PDB file of C-alpha atoms in Angstrom:
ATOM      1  CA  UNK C   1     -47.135-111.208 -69.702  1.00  0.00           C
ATOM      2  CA  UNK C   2     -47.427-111.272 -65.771  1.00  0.00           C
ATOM      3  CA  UNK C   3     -49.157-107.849 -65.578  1.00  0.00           C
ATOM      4  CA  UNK C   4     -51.763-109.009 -69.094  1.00  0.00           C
ATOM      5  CA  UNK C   5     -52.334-112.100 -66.283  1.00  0.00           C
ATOM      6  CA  UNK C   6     -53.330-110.033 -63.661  1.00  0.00           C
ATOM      7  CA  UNK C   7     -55.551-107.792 -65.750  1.00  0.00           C
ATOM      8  CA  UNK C   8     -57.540-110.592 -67.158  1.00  0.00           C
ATOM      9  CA  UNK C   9     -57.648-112.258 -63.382  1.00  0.00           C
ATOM     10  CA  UNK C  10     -58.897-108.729 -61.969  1.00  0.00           C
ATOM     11  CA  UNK C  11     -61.637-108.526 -65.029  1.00  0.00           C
ATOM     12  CA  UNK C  12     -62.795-111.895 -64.265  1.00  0.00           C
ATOM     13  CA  UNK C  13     -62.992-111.754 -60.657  1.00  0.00           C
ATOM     14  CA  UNK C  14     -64.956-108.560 -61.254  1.00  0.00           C
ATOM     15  CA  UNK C  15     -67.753-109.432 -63.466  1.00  0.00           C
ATOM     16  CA  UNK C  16     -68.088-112.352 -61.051  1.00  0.00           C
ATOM     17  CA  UNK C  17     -68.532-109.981 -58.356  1.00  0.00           C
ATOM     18  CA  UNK C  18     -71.314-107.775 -59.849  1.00  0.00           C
ATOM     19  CA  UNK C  19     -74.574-108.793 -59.641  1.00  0.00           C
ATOM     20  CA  UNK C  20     -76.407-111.291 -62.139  1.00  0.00           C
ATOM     21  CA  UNK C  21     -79.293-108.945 -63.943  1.00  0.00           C
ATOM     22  CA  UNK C  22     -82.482-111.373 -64.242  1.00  0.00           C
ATOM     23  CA  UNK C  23     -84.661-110.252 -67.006  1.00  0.00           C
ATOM     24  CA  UNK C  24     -88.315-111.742 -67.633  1.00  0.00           C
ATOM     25  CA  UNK C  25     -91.431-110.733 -69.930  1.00  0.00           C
ATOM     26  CA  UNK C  26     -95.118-111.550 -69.952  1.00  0.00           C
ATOM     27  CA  UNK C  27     -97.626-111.626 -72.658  1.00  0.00           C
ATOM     28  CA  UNK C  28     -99.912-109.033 -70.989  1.00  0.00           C
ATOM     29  CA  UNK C  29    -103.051-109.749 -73.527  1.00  0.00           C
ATOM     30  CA  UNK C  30    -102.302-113.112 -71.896  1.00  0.00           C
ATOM     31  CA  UNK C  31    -101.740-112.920 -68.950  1.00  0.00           C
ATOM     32  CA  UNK C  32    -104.891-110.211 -68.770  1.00  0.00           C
ATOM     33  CA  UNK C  33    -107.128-111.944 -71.246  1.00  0.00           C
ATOM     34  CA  UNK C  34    -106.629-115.613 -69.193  1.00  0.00           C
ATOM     35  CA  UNK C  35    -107.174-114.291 -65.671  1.00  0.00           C
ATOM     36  CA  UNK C  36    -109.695-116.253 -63.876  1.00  0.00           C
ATOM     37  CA  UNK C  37    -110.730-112.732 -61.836  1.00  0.00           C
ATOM     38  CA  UNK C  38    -111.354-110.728 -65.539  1.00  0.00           C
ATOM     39  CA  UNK C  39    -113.034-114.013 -67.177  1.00  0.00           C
ATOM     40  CA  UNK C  40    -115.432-113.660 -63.648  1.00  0.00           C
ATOM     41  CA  UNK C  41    -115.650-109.889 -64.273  1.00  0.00           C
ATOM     42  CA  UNK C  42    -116.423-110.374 -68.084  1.00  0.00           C
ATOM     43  CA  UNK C  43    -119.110-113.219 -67.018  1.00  0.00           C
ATOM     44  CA  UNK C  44    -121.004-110.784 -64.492  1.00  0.00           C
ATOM     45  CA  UNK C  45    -121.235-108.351 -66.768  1.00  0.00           C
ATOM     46  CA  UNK C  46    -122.381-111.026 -69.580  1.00  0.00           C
ATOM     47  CA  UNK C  47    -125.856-111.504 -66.909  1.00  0.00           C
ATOM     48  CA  UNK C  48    -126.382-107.807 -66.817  1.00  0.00           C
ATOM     49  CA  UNK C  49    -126.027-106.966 -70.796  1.00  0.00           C
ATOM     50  CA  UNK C  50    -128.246-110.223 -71.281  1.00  0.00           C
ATOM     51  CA  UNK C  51    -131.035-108.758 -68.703  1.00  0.00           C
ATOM     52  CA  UNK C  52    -130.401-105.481 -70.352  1.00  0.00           C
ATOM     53  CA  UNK C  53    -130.929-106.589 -73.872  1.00  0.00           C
ATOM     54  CA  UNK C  54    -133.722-109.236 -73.127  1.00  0.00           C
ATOM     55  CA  UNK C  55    -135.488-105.779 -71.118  1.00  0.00           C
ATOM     56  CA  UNK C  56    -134.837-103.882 -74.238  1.00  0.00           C
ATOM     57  CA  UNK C  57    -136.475-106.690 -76.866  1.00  0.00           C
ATOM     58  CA  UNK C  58    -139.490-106.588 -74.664  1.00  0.00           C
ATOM     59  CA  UNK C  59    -140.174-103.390 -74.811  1.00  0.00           C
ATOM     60  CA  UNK C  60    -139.405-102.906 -77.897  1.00  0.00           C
ATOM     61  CA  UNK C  61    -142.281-105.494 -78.656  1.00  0.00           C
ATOM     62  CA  UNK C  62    -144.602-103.956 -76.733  1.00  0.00           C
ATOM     63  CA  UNK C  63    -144.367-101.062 -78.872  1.00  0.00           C
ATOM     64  CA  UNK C  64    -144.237-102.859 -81.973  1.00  0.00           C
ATOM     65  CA  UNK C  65    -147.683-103.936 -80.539  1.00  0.00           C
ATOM     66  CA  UNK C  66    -149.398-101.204 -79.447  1.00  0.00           C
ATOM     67  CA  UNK C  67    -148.094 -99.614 -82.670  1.00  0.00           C
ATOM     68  CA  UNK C  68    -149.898-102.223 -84.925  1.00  0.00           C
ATOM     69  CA  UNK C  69    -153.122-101.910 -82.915  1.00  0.00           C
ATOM     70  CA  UNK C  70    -153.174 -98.183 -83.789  1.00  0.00           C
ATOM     71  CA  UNK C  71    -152.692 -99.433 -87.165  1.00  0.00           C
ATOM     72  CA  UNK C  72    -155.029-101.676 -87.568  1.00  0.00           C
ATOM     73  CA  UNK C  73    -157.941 -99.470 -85.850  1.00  0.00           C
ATOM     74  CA  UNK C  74    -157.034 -96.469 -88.167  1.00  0.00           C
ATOM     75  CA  UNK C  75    -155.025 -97.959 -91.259  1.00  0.00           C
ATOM     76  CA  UNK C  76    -154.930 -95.049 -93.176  1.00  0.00           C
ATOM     77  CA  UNK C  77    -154.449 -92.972 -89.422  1.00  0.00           C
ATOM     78  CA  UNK C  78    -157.001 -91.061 -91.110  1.00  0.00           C
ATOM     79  CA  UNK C  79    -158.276 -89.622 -87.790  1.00  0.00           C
ATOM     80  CA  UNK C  80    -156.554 -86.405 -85.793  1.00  0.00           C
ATOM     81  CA  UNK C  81    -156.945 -88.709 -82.348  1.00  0.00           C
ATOM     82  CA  UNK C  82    -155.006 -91.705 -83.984  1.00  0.00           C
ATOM     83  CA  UNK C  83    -151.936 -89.415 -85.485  1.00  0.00           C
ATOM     84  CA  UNK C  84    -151.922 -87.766 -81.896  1.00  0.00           C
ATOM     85  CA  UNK C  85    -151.362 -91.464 -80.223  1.00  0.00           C
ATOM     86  CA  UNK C  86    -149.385 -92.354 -82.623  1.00  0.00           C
ATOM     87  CA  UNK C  87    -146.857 -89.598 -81.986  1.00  0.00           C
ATOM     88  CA  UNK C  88    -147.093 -89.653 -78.143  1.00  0.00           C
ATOM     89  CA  UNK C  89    -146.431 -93.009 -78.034  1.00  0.00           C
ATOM     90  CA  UNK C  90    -143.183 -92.395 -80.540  1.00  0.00           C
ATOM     91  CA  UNK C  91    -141.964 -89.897 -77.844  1.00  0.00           C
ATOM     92  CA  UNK C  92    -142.965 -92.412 -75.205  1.00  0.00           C
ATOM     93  CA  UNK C  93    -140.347 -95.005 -77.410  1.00  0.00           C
ATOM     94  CA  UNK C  94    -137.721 -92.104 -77.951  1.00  0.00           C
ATOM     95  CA  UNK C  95    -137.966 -91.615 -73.714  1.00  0.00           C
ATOM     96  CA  UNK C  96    -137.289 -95.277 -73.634  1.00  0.00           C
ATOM     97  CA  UNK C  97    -133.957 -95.806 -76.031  1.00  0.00           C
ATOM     98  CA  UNK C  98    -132.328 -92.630 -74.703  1.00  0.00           C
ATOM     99  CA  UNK C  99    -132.855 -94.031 -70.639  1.00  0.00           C
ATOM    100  CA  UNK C 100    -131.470 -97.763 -72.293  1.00  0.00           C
ATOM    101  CA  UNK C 101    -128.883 -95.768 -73.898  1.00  0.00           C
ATOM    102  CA  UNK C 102    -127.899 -94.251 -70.325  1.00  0.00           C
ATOM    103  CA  UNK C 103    -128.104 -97.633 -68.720  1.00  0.00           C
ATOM    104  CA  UNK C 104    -126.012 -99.158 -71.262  1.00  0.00           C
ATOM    105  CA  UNK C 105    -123.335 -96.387 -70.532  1.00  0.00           C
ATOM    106  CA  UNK C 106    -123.262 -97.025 -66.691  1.00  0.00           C
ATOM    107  CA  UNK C 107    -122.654-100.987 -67.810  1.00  0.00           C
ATOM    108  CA  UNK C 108    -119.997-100.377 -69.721  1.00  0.00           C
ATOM    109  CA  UNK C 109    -118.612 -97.772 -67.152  1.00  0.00           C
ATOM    110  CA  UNK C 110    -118.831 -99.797 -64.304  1.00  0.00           C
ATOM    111  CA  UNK C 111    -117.566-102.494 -66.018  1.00  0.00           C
ATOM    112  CA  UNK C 112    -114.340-100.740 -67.663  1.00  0.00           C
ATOM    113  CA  UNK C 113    -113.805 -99.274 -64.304  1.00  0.00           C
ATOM    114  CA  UNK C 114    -113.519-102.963 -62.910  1.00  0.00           C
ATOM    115  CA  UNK C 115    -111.248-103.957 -65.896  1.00  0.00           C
ATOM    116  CA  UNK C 116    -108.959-100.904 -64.961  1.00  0.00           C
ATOM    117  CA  UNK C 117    -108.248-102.150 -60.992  1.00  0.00           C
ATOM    118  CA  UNK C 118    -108.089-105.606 -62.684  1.00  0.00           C
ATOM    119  CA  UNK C 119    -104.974-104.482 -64.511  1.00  0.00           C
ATOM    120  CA  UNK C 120    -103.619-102.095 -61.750  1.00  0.00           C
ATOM    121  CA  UNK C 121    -103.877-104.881 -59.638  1.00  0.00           C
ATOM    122  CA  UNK C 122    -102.022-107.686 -61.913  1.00  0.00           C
ATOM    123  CA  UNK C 123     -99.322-104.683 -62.458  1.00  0.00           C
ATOM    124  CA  UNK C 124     -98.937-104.491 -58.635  1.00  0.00           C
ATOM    125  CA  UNK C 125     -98.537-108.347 -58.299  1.00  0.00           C
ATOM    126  CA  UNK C 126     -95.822-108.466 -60.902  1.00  0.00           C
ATOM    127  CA  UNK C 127     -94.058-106.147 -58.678  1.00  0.00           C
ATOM    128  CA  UNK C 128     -94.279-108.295 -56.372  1.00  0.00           C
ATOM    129  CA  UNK C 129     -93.720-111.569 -58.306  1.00  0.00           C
ATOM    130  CA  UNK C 130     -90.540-109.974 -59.574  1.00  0.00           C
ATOM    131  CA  UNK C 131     -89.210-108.521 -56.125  1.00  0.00           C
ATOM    132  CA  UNK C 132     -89.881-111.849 -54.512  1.00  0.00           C
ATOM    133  CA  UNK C 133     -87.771-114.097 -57.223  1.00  0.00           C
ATOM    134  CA  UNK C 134     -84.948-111.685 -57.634  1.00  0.00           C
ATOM    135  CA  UNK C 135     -85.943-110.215 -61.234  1.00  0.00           C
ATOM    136  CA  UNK C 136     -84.743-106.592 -62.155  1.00  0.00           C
ATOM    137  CA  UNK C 137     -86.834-106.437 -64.923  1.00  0.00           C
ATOM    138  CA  UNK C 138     -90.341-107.894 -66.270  1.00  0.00           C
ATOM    139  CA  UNK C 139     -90.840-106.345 -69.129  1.00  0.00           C
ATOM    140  CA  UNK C 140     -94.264-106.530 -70.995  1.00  0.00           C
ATOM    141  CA  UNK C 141     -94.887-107.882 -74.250  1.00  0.00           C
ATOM    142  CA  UNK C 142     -98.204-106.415 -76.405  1.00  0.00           C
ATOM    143  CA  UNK C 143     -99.006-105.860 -80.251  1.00  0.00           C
ATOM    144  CA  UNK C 144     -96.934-102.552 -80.313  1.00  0.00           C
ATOM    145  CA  UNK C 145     -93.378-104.611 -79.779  1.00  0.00           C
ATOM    146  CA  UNK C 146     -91.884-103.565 -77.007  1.00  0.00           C
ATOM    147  CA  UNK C 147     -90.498-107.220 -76.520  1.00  0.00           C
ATOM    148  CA  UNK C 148     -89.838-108.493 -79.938  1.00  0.00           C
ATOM    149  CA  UNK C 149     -88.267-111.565 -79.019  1.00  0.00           C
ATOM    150  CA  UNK C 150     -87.521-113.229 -76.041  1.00  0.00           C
ATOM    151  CA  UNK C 151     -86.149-116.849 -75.160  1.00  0.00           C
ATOM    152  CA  UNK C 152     -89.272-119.009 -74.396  1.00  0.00           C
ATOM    153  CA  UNK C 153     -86.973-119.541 -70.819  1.00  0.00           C
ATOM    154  CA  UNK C 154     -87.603-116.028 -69.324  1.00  0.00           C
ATOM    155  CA  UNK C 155     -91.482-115.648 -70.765  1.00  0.00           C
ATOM    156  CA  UNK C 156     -92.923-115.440 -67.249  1.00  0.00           C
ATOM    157  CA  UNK C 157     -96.921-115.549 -68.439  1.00  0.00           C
ATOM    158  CA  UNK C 158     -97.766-119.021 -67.697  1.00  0.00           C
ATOM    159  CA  UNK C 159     -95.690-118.681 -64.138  1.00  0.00           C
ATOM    160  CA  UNK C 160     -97.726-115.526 -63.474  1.00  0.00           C
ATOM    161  CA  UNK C 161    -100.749-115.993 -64.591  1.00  0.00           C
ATOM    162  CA  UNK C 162    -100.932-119.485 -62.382  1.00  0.00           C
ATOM    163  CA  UNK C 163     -99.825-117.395 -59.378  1.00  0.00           C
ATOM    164  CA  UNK C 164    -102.171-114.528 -60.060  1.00  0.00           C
ATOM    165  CA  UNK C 165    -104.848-117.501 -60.413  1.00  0.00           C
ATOM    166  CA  UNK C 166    -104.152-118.996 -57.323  1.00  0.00           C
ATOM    167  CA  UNK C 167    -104.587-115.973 -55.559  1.00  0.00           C
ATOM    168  CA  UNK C 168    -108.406-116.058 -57.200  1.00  0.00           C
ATOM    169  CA  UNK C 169    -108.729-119.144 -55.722  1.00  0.00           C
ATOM    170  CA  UNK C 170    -107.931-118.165 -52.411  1.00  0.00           C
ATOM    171  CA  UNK C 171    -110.818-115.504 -52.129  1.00  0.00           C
TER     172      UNK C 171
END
Protein backbone atom coordinates (compact mmCIF):
# COMPACT_ATOMS: atom_id res chain seq x y z
CA UNK A 1 0.00 0.00 0.00
CA UNK A 2 2.93 2.43 1.03
CA UNK A 3 4.95 1.78 -2.17
CA UNK A 4 1.13 2.07 -4.59
CA UNK A 5 1.28 5.67 -2.40
CA UNK A 6 4.42 6.66 -3.52
CA UNK A 7 3.88 5.68 -7.13
CA UNK A 8 0.75 7.64 -7.49
CA UNK A 9 2.59 10.73 -5.46
CA UNK A 10 5.69 10.41 -7.98
CA UNK A 11 3.05 10.30 -11.13
CA UNK A 12 1.36 13.27 -9.86
CA UNK A 13 4.18 15.35 -8.97
CA UNK A 14 5.42 14.53 -12.47
CA UNK A 15 2.75 15.52 -14.79
CA UNK A 16 2.73 18.65 -12.64
CA UNK A 17 6.21 19.17 -13.49
CA UNK A 18 6.01 18.90 -17.33
CA UNK A 19 5.04 21.61 -19.17
CA UNK A 20 1.29 22.71 -19.92
CA UNK A 21 0.93 22.25 -24.01
CA UNK A 22 -1.30 25.39 -25.16
CA UNK A 23 -3.06 24.61 -28.31
CA UNK A 24 -5.02 27.36 -30.44
CA UNK A 25 -6.63 27.48 -34.10
CA UNK A 26 -7.72 30.23 -36.46
CA UNK A 27 -10.22 30.33 -39.16
CA UNK A 28 -7.68 31.31 -41.86
CA UNK A 29 -10.55 32.24 -44.64
CA UNK A 30 -11.28 34.50 -41.65
CA UNK A 31 -8.81 35.69 -40.42
CA UNK A 32 -7.47 36.32 -44.30
CA UNK A 33 -10.79 37.27 -45.79
CA UNK A 34 -11.42 40.08 -42.69
CA UNK A 35 -7.98 41.69 -42.76
CA UNK A 36 -8.21 45.34 -43.01
CA UNK A 37 -4.61 45.24 -45.17
CA UNK A 38 -6.29 42.48 -47.93
CA UNK A 39 -9.85 44.38 -47.85
CA UNK A 40 -7.29 47.68 -48.79
CA UNK A 41 -5.46 45.44 -51.29
CA UNK A 42 -8.80 44.05 -52.79
CA UNK A 43 -10.16 47.87 -52.89
CA UNK A 44 -7.00 49.17 -54.93
CA UNK A 45 -7.26 46.73 -57.20
CA UNK A 46 -11.26 47.31 -57.42
CA UNK A 47 -10.04 51.25 -58.97
CA UNK A 48 -7.75 49.64 -61.44
CA UNK A 49 -10.22 46.74 -62.88
CA UNK A 50 -12.96 49.61 -62.87
CA UNK A 51 -10.50 52.02 -65.03
CA UNK A 52 -9.62 48.94 -66.92
CA UNK A 53 -13.09 47.89 -67.79
CA UNK A 54 -14.60 51.49 -68.18
CA UNK A 55 -11.17 51.87 -70.87
CA UNK A 56 -12.28 48.69 -72.42
CA UNK A 57 -16.30 49.75 -72.89
CA UNK A 58 -15.01 52.83 -74.56
CA UNK A 59 -13.23 51.46 -76.94
CA UNK A 60 -15.18 48.98 -77.59
CA UNK A 61 -17.81 51.76 -78.55
CA UNK A 62 -15.73 53.47 -80.59
CA UNK A 63 -15.54 50.56 -82.72
CA UNK A 64 -19.01 49.71 -82.56
CA UNK A 65 -19.11 53.26 -84.13
CA UNK A 66 -16.83 53.48 -86.65
CA UNK A 67 -18.12 50.00 -87.56
CA UNK A 68 -21.75 51.27 -88.15
CA UNK A 69 -20.50 54.26 -90.17
CA UNK A 70 -18.86 51.80 -92.60
CA UNK A 71 -22.15 50.27 -92.56
CA UNK A 72 -24.22 52.72 -93.20
CA UNK A 73 -21.97 54.33 -96.14
CA UNK A 74 -21.74 50.85 -97.87
CA UNK A 75 -24.73 48.65 -96.45
CA UNK A 76 -24.38 45.95 -98.62
CA UNK A 77 -20.13 46.63 -98.27
CA UNK A 78 -20.62 46.27 -101.83
CA UNK A 79 -17.37 48.16 -102.59
CA UNK A 80 -13.57 46.47 -102.49
CA UNK A 81 -12.42 49.88 -100.41
CA UNK A 82 -15.25 49.36 -97.73
CA UNK A 83 -14.51 45.35 -97.16
CA UNK A 84 -10.73 46.47 -96.97
CA UNK A 85 -11.66 49.05 -93.93
CA UNK A 86 -13.75 46.93 -92.66
CA UNK A 87 -11.16 44.22 -92.10
CA UNK A 88 -8.28 46.56 -91.06
CA UNK A 89 -10.19 48.00 -88.61
CA UNK A 90 -11.24 44.22 -87.26
CA UNK A 91 -7.43 43.63 -86.92
CA UNK A 92 -7.12 47.09 -85.43
CA UNK A 93 -10.03 45.60 -82.65
CA UNK A 94 -8.24 42.08 -82.46
CA UNK A 95 -4.72 44.36 -81.61
CA UNK A 96 -6.83 45.94 -78.99
CA UNK A 97 -8.49 42.79 -76.89
CA UNK A 98 -5.25 40.80 -77.04
CA UNK A 99 -3.08 44.16 -75.39
CA UNK A 100 -6.47 44.37 -72.73
CA UNK A 101 -6.06 40.77 -72.39
CA UNK A 102 -2.23 41.34 -71.39
CA UNK A 103 -3.13 44.19 -69.13
CA UNK A 104 -5.71 42.27 -67.45
CA UNK A 105 -3.02 39.50 -66.76
CA UNK A 106 -0.46 41.96 -65.15
CA UNK A 107 -3.69 43.08 -62.79
CA UNK A 108 -4.37 40.00 -61.70
CA UNK A 109 -0.57 39.17 -61.33
CA UNK A 110 0.32 42.00 -59.46
CA UNK A 111 -2.48 41.69 -57.50
CA UNK A 112 -2.16 37.80 -56.54
CA UNK A 113 1.41 38.56 -55.93
CA UNK A 114 0.23 41.14 -53.18
CA UNK A 115 -2.33 38.57 -51.81
CA UNK A 116 0.63 36.02 -51.51
CA UNK A 117 3.01 38.47 -49.03
CA UNK A 118 -0.42 39.27 -47.47
CA UNK A 119 -0.64 35.68 -46.30
CA UNK A 120 3.17 35.10 -45.77
CA UNK A 121 3.02 37.94 -43.73
CA UNK A 122 -0.20 37.01 -41.42
CA UNK A 123 1.67 33.39 -41.24
CA UNK A 124 4.78 35.19 -39.87
CA UNK A 125 2.70 37.20 -37.27
CA UNK A 126 1.04 34.10 -35.94
CA UNK A 127 4.46 32.99 -35.23
CA UNK A 128 4.86 35.58 -33.46
CA UNK A 129 1.42 35.90 -31.77
CA UNK A 130 1.92 32.33 -30.65
CA UNK A 131 5.68 32.65 -29.39
CA UNK A 132 4.74 35.76 -27.51
CA UNK A 133 1.58 34.12 -25.46
CA UNK A 134 3.20 30.82 -24.81
CA UNK A 135 1.20 28.63 -27.52
CA UNK A 136 2.93 25.41 -28.95
CA UNK A 137 0.59 25.09 -31.49
CA UNK A 138 -1.89 27.33 -33.75
CA UNK A 139 -3.19 25.20 -35.90
CA UNK A 140 -5.26 26.41 -38.98
CA UNK A 141 -8.70 25.70 -39.70
CA UNK A 142 -9.94 25.79 -43.73
CA UNK A 143 -12.67 23.83 -45.85
CA UNK A 144 -10.34 20.72 -46.17
CA UNK A 145 -10.67 19.89 -42.12
CA UNK A 146 -7.66 19.94 -40.72
CA UNK A 147 -9.36 21.31 -37.43
CA UNK A 148 -12.67 19.66 -37.26
CA UNK A 149 -13.64 20.84 -34.04
CA UNK A 150 -12.28 22.93 -31.60
CA UNK A 151 -13.65 24.51 -28.22
CA UNK A 152 -14.88 28.07 -29.14
CA UNK A 153 -12.12 28.91 -25.98
CA UNK A 154 -8.88 28.26 -27.99
CA UNK A 155 -10.34 29.69 -31.61
CA UNK A 156 -7.73 32.46 -31.74
CA UNK A 157 -9.32 34.36 -35.09
CA UNK A 158 -11.05 37.18 -33.53
CA UNK A 159 -7.79 37.69 -31.04
CA UNK A 160 -5.62 37.64 -34.18
CA UNK A 161 -7.23 39.17 -36.56
CA UNK A 162 -7.74 42.40 -34.03
CA UNK A 163 -3.96 42.27 -33.45
CA UNK A 164 -3.06 41.82 -37.08
CA UNK A 165 -5.59 44.90 -37.54
CA UNK A 166 -4.04 47.01 -35.20
CA UNK A 167 -0.87 46.64 -36.70
CA UNK A 168 -2.77 48.17 -40.07
CA UNK A 169 -3.60 50.86 -38.11
CA UNK A 170 -0.33 51.69 -37.03
CA UNK A 171 1.10 52.24 -40.65
Amino acid sequence: MKKGFIALLTLVMLSSCQEQTKIGFVDNSKLINEYQKKKDIEAKFQVEIDAFNKKVDSIGQSFQAQAAEMQAADPKMVQKSSQEKYQALAQQYQRFQQQFQMEEQQIQSKSQAQIDTLIKDVRAFVKNYGEKNGYSYILGSNEAGSVMYGEESKDLTKDILEALNAEVKKD
